[in-house]
Short mmCIF file of C-alpha atoms in Angstrom, two decimals:
data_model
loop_
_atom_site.label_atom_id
_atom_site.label_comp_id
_atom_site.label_asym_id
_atom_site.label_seq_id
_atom_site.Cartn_x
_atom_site.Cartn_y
_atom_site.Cartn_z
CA UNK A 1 27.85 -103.89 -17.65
CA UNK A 2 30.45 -101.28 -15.98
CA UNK A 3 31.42 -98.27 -17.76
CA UNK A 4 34.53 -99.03 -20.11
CA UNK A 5 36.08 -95.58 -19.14
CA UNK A 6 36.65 -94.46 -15.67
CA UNK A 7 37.16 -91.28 -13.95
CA UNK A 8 39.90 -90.66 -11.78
CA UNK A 9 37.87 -90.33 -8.33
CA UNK A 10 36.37 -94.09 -9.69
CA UNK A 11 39.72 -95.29 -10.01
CA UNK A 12 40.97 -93.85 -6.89
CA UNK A 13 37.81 -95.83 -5.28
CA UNK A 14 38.59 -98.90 -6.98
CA UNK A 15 41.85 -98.89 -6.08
CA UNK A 16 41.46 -97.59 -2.24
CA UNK A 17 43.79 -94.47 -2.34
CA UNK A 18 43.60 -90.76 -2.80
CA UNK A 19 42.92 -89.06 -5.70
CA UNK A 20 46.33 -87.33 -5.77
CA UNK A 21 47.76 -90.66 -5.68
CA UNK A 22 46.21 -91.77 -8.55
CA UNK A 23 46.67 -88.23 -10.31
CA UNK A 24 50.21 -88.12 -9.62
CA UNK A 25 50.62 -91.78 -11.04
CA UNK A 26 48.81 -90.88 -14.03
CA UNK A 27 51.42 -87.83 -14.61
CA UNK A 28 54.45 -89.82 -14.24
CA UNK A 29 53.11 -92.61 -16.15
CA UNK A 30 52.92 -95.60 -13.77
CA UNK A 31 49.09 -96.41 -14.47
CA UNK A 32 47.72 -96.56 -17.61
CA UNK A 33 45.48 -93.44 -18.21
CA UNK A 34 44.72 -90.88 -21.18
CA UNK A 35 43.62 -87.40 -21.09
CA UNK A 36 40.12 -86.42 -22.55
CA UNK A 37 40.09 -82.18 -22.75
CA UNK A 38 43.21 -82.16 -19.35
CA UNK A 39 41.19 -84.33 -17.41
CA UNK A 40 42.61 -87.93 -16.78
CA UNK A 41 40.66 -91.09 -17.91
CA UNK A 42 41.20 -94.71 -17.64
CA UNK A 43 40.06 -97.56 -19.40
CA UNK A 44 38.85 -100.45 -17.20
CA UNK A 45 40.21 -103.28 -19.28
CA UNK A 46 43.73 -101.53 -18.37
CA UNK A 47 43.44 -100.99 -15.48
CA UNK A 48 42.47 -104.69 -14.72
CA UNK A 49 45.56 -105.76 -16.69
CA UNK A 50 47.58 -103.47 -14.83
CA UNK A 51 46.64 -104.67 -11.24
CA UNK A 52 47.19 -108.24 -12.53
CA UNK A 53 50.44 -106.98 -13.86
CA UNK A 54 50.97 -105.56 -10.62
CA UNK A 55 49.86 -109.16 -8.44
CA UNK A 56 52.08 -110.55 -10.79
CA UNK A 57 55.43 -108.63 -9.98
CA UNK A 58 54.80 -108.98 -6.21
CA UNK A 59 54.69 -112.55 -6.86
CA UNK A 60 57.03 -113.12 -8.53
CA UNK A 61 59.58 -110.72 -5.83
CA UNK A 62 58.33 -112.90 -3.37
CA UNK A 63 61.09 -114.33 -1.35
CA UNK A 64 63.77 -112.92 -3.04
CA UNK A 65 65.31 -110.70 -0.37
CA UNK A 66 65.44 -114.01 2.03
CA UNK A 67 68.73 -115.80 1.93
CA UNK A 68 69.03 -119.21 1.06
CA UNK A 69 69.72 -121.10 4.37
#
């Protein structure tokens, strides 16, 4: 079983960016994440909605700047 609560270095490895990017969407509230004594934590159940919830939005932006011919 994985660890319910990540750290932000897992997340950023998870997710295939830098840690600042994942820090500095913590701070401004774009990912879900929680702070445990200042330092940032993430639960992996949200942060598997939230990638879903991002697929989703792509998809559904798909095609939308395209004119209709």
């Amino acid at each position: 079983m994985t660890d319910p609560i990540l750290t932000l270095p897992e997340v950023a490895l998870l997710l295939k960016v830098a840690e600042k990017t994942v820090y500095t969407m913590a701070q401004t509230g774009q990912i879900p994440a929680f702070k445990v004594r200042g330092q940032w934590r993430f639960k992996h159940d949200d942060i598997d909605r939230w990638i879903d919830e991002q697929k989703a939005a792509v998809k559904g932006n798909v095609g939308k700047d395209t004119p209709n011919v």
